[in-house]
Amino acid sequence: MLFRISRQAITPPPDTSILLKPEAFTNSKPNQRKAMKISMQFAALVLGLSSAVQVQAKTVSPNTSTGYPARPVTIVVPFPPGGTNDIVGRLLAQYLQADLRQPFIVENRGGAGGIIGTELVAKAKPDGYTLLAASSGPMATSLALYKNKIHYDVMRDFSAIATLIDVTVVVTANPNFPARSIKDLIRIAKQKPGSVRAALPAVGSMHHLLTALFQLDTGTKLNMIPYKGSGPAVLDLLGGHVDIDFDNMPAVISQIRANKLRALAVASESRNPELPNTPTLKELGLKNLVAAPWFVLVAPKDTPAEITNMLNSEVKKIFAKPEVQKKLQEIGANSAWKGRKETREFLSSEISRWATVVKETGVTVD
């Protein structure tokens, strides 16, 4: 195992909200409504979808054997609006609603690196009307980090529906930050240890481990600032409240294209076609810094197999659509569809893998 992260304590994420103006970061109801409006506009912009989804609704009725869905379905996204998880959740909701002719509503329940929303679904009624679109953080990497603070068991408390996508991680910088390359970043961080402010999109995530590993392998010390999700982290990066961010490409690609953020490197095996001039950390000599966060759709345990099988079939058809494949490529995401059995096996494997990494590195969040 090549991961070698030094021991360090990181405080829980601050209570922030996703709003366009940093001074408006409050939890007031007006700001929450504004945040949701921003999120929906953001997702539509990035995915190239209008509020009226540009897909043909099938002339089919709900599943005749189960009558599902007979009413609105909630897809819980365990992170604030604006991040990759939110984009994936809204993409699913828009197409499922069009195909199944019932509202699919995204509900953002951010907090504790995705744990709060994930636990909410674990305790939900297993009737198919509450689903979870979740990332590798609360479903794998956080399990070994939080241990006694997590009150759900992924393998026991959820019924797998499908694995959806994986994404490229991009090291991005505010354009006013003087680093124009990873070499510059390392030099600045070494000159003034602790001066470079690095956003952590979610404590306990792959981004967390990559950022900590970057410190170790480069001999630098960063000032790591935790957030509830990519949305708030990217907003603070845009506002200059942090200097760099290891984040998912879908959360930052539109800002990179608009020259509002600078891409320094990607944490993938090879260069991403959407950022062909951006080097990989691996080719820059940081061979350990390779990871691809993933996203899955699950339901509470004991959800009827007829429902989870039907949803798996619908999701498979959605991610096979040429327009969806094109949108995923444009935002730096890769279709990683897996069936129910394969998803369950994948989750078990990833939980074991990241538990080993956390044990060997000694990284903590307490």
Tab-separated table of C-alpha atoms in Angstrom, residues 28-38:
chain	number	residue	atom	x	y	z
A	28	SER	CA	-32.175	31.546	7.115
A	29	LYS	CA	-35.191	30.275	5.182
A	30	PRO	CA	-34.918	33.004	2.496
A	31	ASN	CA	-31.309	32.029	1.869
A	32	GLN	CA	-32.197	28.348	1.792
A	33	ARG	CA	-34.826	29.060	-0.860
A	34	LYS	CA	-32.309	31.135	-2.785
A	35	ALA	CA	-29.746	28.349	-2.470
A	36	MET	CA	-32.157	25.833	-3.963
A	37	LYS	CA	-32.923	28.182	-6.874
A	38	ILE	CA	-29.204	28.664	-7.474
